[in-house]
Amino acid sequence: MDLWAFISEEINNGNRVMLITVVSVKGSSPGKKGFKMAVSSGGNIFGSIGGGVMEYKMVELAREKITDVMQPAFLKWQIHDPNAGKDASGLICAGSQLHAFVPLSTPDLQRLQALMSVNSDGVSRYLRLSSGGLELTRDIDLDISDAYEGDGWQYTEEVHPSKTLYIFGGGHISLPLSQIARLTGLRVVVLDDRKNINTMVQNSFAHDIKTIDYSKAAKFITHPQSSFVCIMTAGHGSDQLILEQMLQLPLIYLGMIGSKKKIQKIFSHLESKGFSAEKLLTVDAPMGIPINDELPEEIAVSIAAGLIRVKNKKINE
């Protein structure tokens, strides 16, 4: 379940929800611009705006403001300085972050449904938060400048389809990798050419699980520019078959599991078929960050760490 699905479910269950969004950050602060969490009048919480005592205070404020008569959306600074008075966050990081508190209820369900459909239709939308609440549009000419003064404040962000991790091979590593990848915000799709294998039946973490013909693997990558691919099938022949197809797509990340000897053999074969050495060097193989891993769960952590490094590369540059 993602944030928008959580909010929709809570509203459909008769609860009111306060959406808290970090709309501005100055200096060192645990929350980043765009971080979100939802606080339901039913007592449930989803997401994070940075954690710690500051988050606790903001959750309590949200609960206080979720009243029978919903109040207008408002802004609240949290300053990480013990001398900041009523806006002191309880932290000492020396920075600050500004939160938008936006109440959501039944009239917002249609907009929430549109946000949930971003992944299925592949179309980005602009989300605007203001004193008037939550708005949504596809208008690329929308004024996306932010303002945080007075009643005319507004915050706008583009909501993109979630980046997707395609795991080819539903064996023992795919199960913990699905769980970790989902926790990092990736949409997870597991694909295998075998039916009803135990680890795929047990996989409750993947968003989608398919039994496919590996010779047609490429057609399942619907938006390659926002896709990560991990190849870990039951045999080197199928790994090679899939890798050959994936090398022709503009993926964010492409990795393959295996020994150095196996990878060298597959790469040599692909070079003989016309793939350049430079192109093959773009493949993370053997994939993962070295951590002396042995167990499937440890290997999954190693691979996931490599995915996170790539996923967040532009953020940290």
Short mmCIF file of C-alpha atoms in Angstrom, two decimals:
data_model
loop_
_atom_site.label_atom_id
_atom_site.label_comp_id
_atom_site.label_asym_id
_atom_site.label_seq_id
_atom_site.Cartn_x
_atom_site.Cartn_y
_atom_site.Cartn_z
CA MET A 1 0.00 0.00 0.00
CA ASP A 2 1.29 3.49 -0.80
CA LEU A 3 0.46 6.81 0.85
CA TRP A 4 -2.47 7.70 -1.39
CA ALA A 5 -4.00 4.24 -1.07
CA PHE A 6 -3.64 4.46 2.72
CA ILE A 7 -5.41 7.83 2.83
CA SER A 8 -8.20 6.62 0.55
CA GLU A 9 -8.76 3.52 2.65
CA GLU A 10 -8.91 5.53 5.87
CA ILE A 11 -11.44 7.96 4.38
CA ASN A 12 -13.55 5.12 3.00
CA ASN A 13 -13.54 3.66 6.53
CA GLY A 14 -15.13 6.86 7.81
CA ASN A 15 -11.98 8.54 9.14
CA ARG A 16 -10.56 11.98 8.54
CA VAL A 17 -6.90 12.29 7.51
CA MET A 18 -4.30 15.01 7.90
CA LEU A 19 -1.62 14.99 5.21
CA ILE A 20 1.67 16.46 6.45
CA THR A 21 4.19 17.44 3.75
CA VAL A 22 7.67 18.91 4.12
CA VAL A 23 7.48 21.87 1.72
CA SER A 24 10.73 23.68 2.53
CA VAL A 25 14.02 22.83 4.25
CA LYS A 26 16.84 25.07 5.41
CA GLY A 27 20.22 23.87 6.60
CA SER A 28 20.64 20.49 8.24
CA SER A 29 17.31 18.77 8.84
CA PRO A 30 16.16 15.11 9.02
CA GLY A 31 13.22 15.68 6.69
CA LYS A 32 13.67 16.42 3.00
CA LYS A 33 11.43 18.49 0.74
CA GLY A 34 8.56 16.31 -0.44
CA PHE A 35 8.59 13.91 2.54
CA LYS A 36 5.03 13.04 3.53
CA MET A 37 3.05 11.32 6.20
CA ALA A 38 -0.65 10.87 6.88
CA VAL A 39 -2.34 10.87 10.28
CA SER A 40 -5.81 9.34 10.50
CA SER A 41 -8.49 10.16 13.04
CA GLY A 42 -8.77 6.37 13.37
CA GLY A 43 -5.32 6.29 14.99
CA ASN A 44 -3.30 4.97 12.02
CA ILE A 45 -0.19 6.65 10.62
CA PHE A 46 1.65 6.19 7.32
CA GLY A 47 4.94 7.66 6.09
CA SER A 48 7.53 9.89 7.72
CA ILE A 49 8.63 13.52 7.75
CA GLY A 50 12.00 12.84 9.37
CA GLY A 51 11.30 11.00 12.59
CA GLY A 52 12.28 11.70 16.18
CA VAL A 53 10.71 14.08 18.65
CA MET A 54 9.89 16.59 15.91
CA GLU A 55 7.76 14.04 14.03
CA TYR A 56 6.03 13.07 17.27
CA LYS A 57 5.12 16.71 17.90
CA MET A 58 3.76 17.14 14.38
CA VAL A 59 1.67 13.96 14.68
CA GLU A 60 0.19 15.26 17.94
CA LEU A 61 -0.58 18.59 16.28
CA ALA A 62 -2.27 16.77 13.38
CA ARG A 63 -4.41 14.77 15.80
CA GLU A 64 -5.38 17.95 17.59
CA LYS A 65 -6.46 19.60 14.34
CA ILE A 66 -8.47 16.62 13.01
CA THR A 67 -11.77 17.85 14.37
CA ASP A 68 -15.37 17.24 13.39
CA VAL A 69 -15.31 20.59 11.60
CA MET A 70 -12.19 20.32 9.47
CA GLN A 71 -9.93 23.35 9.70
CA PRO A 72 -8.28 24.97 6.66
CA ALA A 73 -4.84 23.80 5.59
CA PHE A 74 -1.99 25.58 7.35
CA LEU A 75 1.82 25.81 7.60
CA LYS A 76 4.02 25.03 10.59
CA TRP A 77 7.76 25.63 10.96
CA GLN A 78 9.97 23.39 13.04
CA ILE A 79 13.29 25.02 13.88
CA HIS A 80 16.10 22.85 15.21
CA ASP A 81 17.24 25.29 17.86
CA PRO A 82 16.25 25.08 21.55
CA ASN A 83 15.88 28.88 21.58
CA ALA A 84 13.25 28.95 18.80
CA GLY A 85 10.32 29.25 21.18
CA LYS A 86 6.99 27.76 20.06
CA ASP A 87 8.56 26.58 16.76
CA ALA A 88 11.44 24.69 18.43
CA SER A 89 11.49 21.12 17.13
CA GLY A 90 13.35 19.56 20.05
CA LEU A 91 16.31 18.84 17.77
CA ILE A 92 19.67 20.65 17.66
CA CYS A 93 20.61 20.18 13.97
CA ALA A 94 20.71 23.98 13.40
CA GLY A 95 18.40 23.76 10.37
CA SER A 96 14.63 23.95 9.98
CA GLN A 97 11.77 22.51 7.95
CA LEU A 98 8.35 23.81 7.03
CA HIS A 99 5.30 21.53 7.01
CA ALA A 100 2.01 21.90 5.20
CA PHE A 101 -0.93 20.39 7.09
CA VAL A 102 -3.74 19.57 4.66
CA PRO A 103 -6.98 17.95 5.92
CA LEU A 104 -8.49 15.36 3.59
CA SER A 105 -11.94 13.77 3.61
CA THR A 106 -14.60 12.30 1.30
CA PRO A 107 -14.64 15.18 -1.25
CA ASP A 108 -10.93 14.46 -1.93
CA LEU A 109 -11.41 10.81 -2.93
CA GLN A 110 -11.57 11.49 -6.66
CA ARG A 111 -8.27 13.38 -6.58
CA LEU A 112 -6.71 10.62 -4.49
CA GLN A 113 -7.86 8.05 -7.05
CA ALA A 114 -6.17 10.08 -9.79
CA LEU A 115 -2.94 10.10 -7.77
CA MET A 116 -3.12 6.33 -7.39
CA SER A 117 -3.61 5.95 -11.15
CA VAL A 118 -0.30 7.68 -11.97
CA ASN A 119 1.49 4.32 -11.89
CA SER A 120 -1.10 2.50 -14.02
CA ASP A 121 -1.47 5.13 -16.76
CA GLY A 122 2.16 6.31 -16.67
CA VAL A 123 1.12 9.99 -16.79
CA SER A 124 2.66 12.49 -14.38
CA ARG A 125 0.48 15.01 -12.62
CA TYR A 126 1.05 18.22 -10.68
CA LEU A 127 0.04 18.18 -7.03
CA ARG A 128 -0.62 21.53 -5.40
CA LEU A 129 -1.12 22.15 -1.71
CA SER A 130 -2.46 25.49 -0.50
CA SER A 131 -4.78 26.99 2.09
CA GLY A 132 -7.57 25.72 -0.14
CA GLY A 133 -6.46 22.11 0.25
CA LEU A 134 -5.20 19.59 -2.31
CA GLU A 135 -5.49 20.19 -6.06
CA LEU A 136 -4.38 18.07 -9.00
CA THR A 137 -3.78 18.84 -12.67
CA ARG A 138 -1.95 17.60 -15.77
CA ASP A 139 -1.41 21.18 -16.95
CA ILE A 140 2.27 21.54 -17.83
CA ASP A 141 1.82 25.31 -18.00
CA LEU A 142 0.87 25.47 -14.34
CA ASP A 143 2.70 28.08 -12.28
CA ILE A 144 4.86 25.84 -10.09
CA SER A 145 6.50 28.60 -8.04
CA ASP A 146 6.16 28.12 -4.30
CA ALA A 147 5.12 30.77 -1.78
CA TYR A 148 4.96 30.43 1.99
CA GLU A 149 3.68 33.77 3.22
CA GLY A 150 0.17 34.60 4.39
CA ASP A 151 -3.05 32.94 3.27
CA GLY A 152 -1.85 32.78 -0.33
CA TRP A 153 0.79 30.14 0.35
CA GLN A 154 1.20 27.26 -2.09
CA TYR A 155 3.45 24.29 -2.74
CA THR A 156 3.59 22.36 -6.01
CA GLU A 157 5.34 19.16 -7.01
CA GLU A 158 5.23 16.86 -9.99
CA VAL A 159 4.04 13.36 -9.14
CA HIS A 160 5.80 10.84 -11.37
CA PRO A 161 5.06 7.16 -11.88
CA SER A 162 6.99 5.16 -9.30
CA LYS A 163 10.30 3.75 -10.40
CA THR A 164 9.93 0.01 -10.95
CA LEU A 165 12.26 -2.84 -10.09
CA TYR A 166 11.88 -5.86 -12.36
CA ILE A 167 13.34 -9.00 -10.82
CA PHE A 168 13.85 -11.76 -13.38
CA GLY A 169 13.93 -14.96 -11.35
CA GLY A 170 11.61 -15.62 -8.44
CA GLY A 171 13.97 -17.73 -6.32
CA HIS A 172 15.20 -17.34 -2.75
CA ILE A 173 16.89 -13.96 -3.19
CA SER A 174 13.88 -12.39 -4.90
CA LEU A 175 11.78 -12.70 -1.75
CA PRO A 176 13.88 -10.54 0.64
CA LEU A 177 14.89 -8.25 -2.24
CA SER A 178 11.20 -7.60 -2.99
CA GLN A 179 10.62 -6.69 0.63
CA ILE A 180 13.58 -4.32 0.91
CA ALA A 181 13.00 -2.69 -2.48
CA ARG A 182 9.37 -2.02 -1.65
CA LEU A 183 10.40 -0.37 1.62
CA THR A 184 12.59 2.05 -0.38
CA GLY A 185 9.61 3.14 -2.50
CA LEU A 186 10.21 1.06 -5.61
CA ARG A 187 7.35 -0.69 -7.35
CA VAL A 188 8.38 -4.36 -7.54
CA VAL A 189 7.57 -6.84 -10.32
CA VAL A 190 8.85 -10.43 -10.14
CA LEU A 191 8.97 -12.52 -13.32
CA ASP A 192 9.84 -16.20 -13.79
CA ASP A 193 9.22 -18.86 -16.41
CA ARG A 194 8.32 -21.45 -13.75
CA LYS A 195 4.81 -21.82 -12.36
CA ASN A 196 3.87 -21.94 -8.67
CA ILE A 197 7.39 -22.06 -7.23
CA ASN A 198 7.36 -21.76 -3.45
CA THR A 199 9.20 -18.44 -3.16
CA MET A 200 6.84 -16.76 -5.61
CA VAL A 201 3.76 -18.10 -3.85
CA GLN A 202 5.15 -16.75 -0.55
CA ASN A 203 6.04 -13.34 -2.00
CA SER A 204 3.54 -10.88 -0.52
CA PHE A 205 5.89 -7.92 -1.04
CA ALA A 206 5.95 -7.64 -4.84
CA HIS A 207 3.30 -5.46 -6.44
CA ASP A 208 3.00 -7.90 -9.32
CA ILE A 209 4.15 -11.45 -10.03
CA LYS A 210 4.07 -12.96 -13.52
CA THR A 211 4.94 -16.25 -15.19
CA ILE A 212 6.43 -15.37 -18.57
CA ASP A 213 8.35 -16.62 -21.57
CA TYR A 214 11.89 -15.30 -21.07
CA SER A 215 12.34 -14.92 -24.83
CA LYS A 216 9.79 -12.09 -24.63
CA ALA A 217 11.18 -10.47 -21.48
CA ALA A 218 11.65 -7.00 -22.98
CA LYS A 219 7.96 -6.47 -23.64
CA PHE A 220 7.24 -6.50 -19.89
CA ILE A 221 9.41 -3.41 -19.29
CA THR A 222 6.71 -0.84 -20.00
CA HIS A 223 8.65 2.31 -19.01
CA PRO A 224 12.37 1.50 -19.30
CA GLN A 225 13.54 5.04 -18.49
CA SER A 226 12.12 4.62 -14.97
CA SER A 227 13.05 0.97 -14.52
CA PHE A 228 15.65 -1.06 -12.63
CA VAL A 229 16.33 -4.64 -13.72
CA CYS A 230 17.92 -7.41 -11.65
CA ILE A 231 18.62 -10.71 -13.41
CA MET A 232 18.81 -13.78 -11.18
CA THR A 233 17.13 -16.67 -12.97
CA ALA A 234 17.67 -20.38 -12.34
CA GLY A 235 20.28 -20.80 -15.09
CA HIS A 236 23.00 -18.94 -16.97
CA GLY A 237 21.26 -19.59 -20.30
CA SER A 238 18.13 -17.69 -19.27
CA ASP A 239 20.25 -14.97 -17.63
CA GLN A 240 22.03 -14.49 -20.94
CA LEU A 241 18.78 -14.50 -22.91
CA ILE A 242 17.29 -11.78 -20.71
CA LEU A 243 20.49 -9.71 -20.52
CA GLU A 244 20.72 -9.54 -24.30
CA GLN A 245 17.23 -8.02 -24.43
CA MET A 246 17.78 -5.64 -21.52
CA LEU A 247 21.00 -4.22 -23.01
CA GLN A 248 18.88 -2.71 -25.76
CA LEU A 249 16.69 -0.72 -23.36
CA PRO A 250 17.42 2.69 -21.76
CA LEU A 251 17.21 1.43 -18.18
CA ILE A 252 18.19 3.30 -15.03
CA TYR A 253 19.98 0.23 -13.76
CA LEU A 254 20.83 -3.23 -15.07
CA GLY A 255 22.45 -5.88 -12.90
CA MET A 256 23.03 -9.62 -12.97
CA ILE A 257 23.94 -12.10 -10.29
CA GLY A 258 26.62 -14.77 -10.71
CA SER A 259 30.25 -15.74 -10.36
CA LYS A 260 32.96 -13.84 -12.20
CA LYS A 261 33.57 -16.90 -14.39
CA LYS A 262 29.90 -17.12 -15.38
CA ILE A 263 29.72 -13.41 -16.12
CA GLN A 264 32.89 -13.50 -18.20
CA LYS A 265 31.46 -16.37 -20.26
CA ILE A 266 28.15 -14.57 -20.87
CA PHE A 267 29.89 -11.30 -21.73
CA SER A 268 32.21 -13.05 -24.20
CA HIS A 269 29.23 -14.61 -25.93
CA LEU A 270 27.43 -11.26 -26.16
CA GLU A 271 30.55 -9.57 -27.52
CA SER A 272 30.60 -12.18 -30.28
CA LYS A 273 27.04 -11.13 -31.09
CA GLY A 274 28.05 -7.49 -31.51
CA PHE A 275 27.71 -5.91 -28.08
CA SER A 276 30.64 -3.64 -27.29
CA ALA A 277 32.83 -4.05 -24.23
CA GLU A 278 31.83 -0.50 -23.21
CA LYS A 279 28.14 -1.44 -23.31
CA LEU A 280 28.72 -4.54 -21.21
CA LEU A 281 30.58 -2.49 -18.62
CA THR A 282 27.30 -0.68 -17.89
CA VAL A 283 25.98 -3.93 -16.38
CA ASP A 284 26.46 -4.25 -12.62
CA ALA A 285 27.77 -7.82 -12.53
CA PRO A 286 28.19 -9.46 -10.19
CA MET A 287 25.64 -7.05 -8.78
CA GLY A 288 25.56 -5.72 -5.27
CA ILE A 289 27.87 -3.92 -2.89
CA PRO A 290 30.56 -6.17 -1.31
CA ILE A 291 29.60 -6.92 2.30
CA ASN A 292 30.83 -10.52 2.61
CA ASP A 293 27.27 -11.70 2.13
CA GLU A 294 26.34 -15.38 2.15
CA LEU A 295 22.67 -15.86 3.06
CA PRO A 296 19.92 -14.98 0.53
CA GLU A 297 18.79 -12.18 2.86
CA GLU A 298 22.32 -10.79 3.03
CA ILE A 299 22.71 -10.94 -0.73
CA ALA A 300 19.41 -9.08 -1.05
CA VAL A 301 20.71 -6.34 1.25
CA SER A 302 23.85 -6.07 -0.88
CA ILE A 303 21.84 -5.76 -4.09
CA ALA A 304 19.35 -3.33 -2.56
CA ALA A 305 22.18 -1.09 -1.36
CA GLY A 306 23.45 -0.87 -4.93
CA LEU A 307 19.97 0.01 -6.18
CA ILE A 308 19.58 2.74 -3.55
CA ARG A 309 22.96 4.21 -4.51
CA VAL A 310 21.82 4.53 -8.11
CA LYS A 311 18.27 5.64 -7.25
CA ASN A 312 19.46 8.48 -5.06
CA LYS A 313 22.50 9.50 -7.10
CA LYS A 314 21.03 12.75 -8.47
CA ILE A 315 19.68 13.68 -5.06
CA ASN A 316 23.13 13.55 -3.51
CA GLU A 317 25.08 15.22 -6.31
#
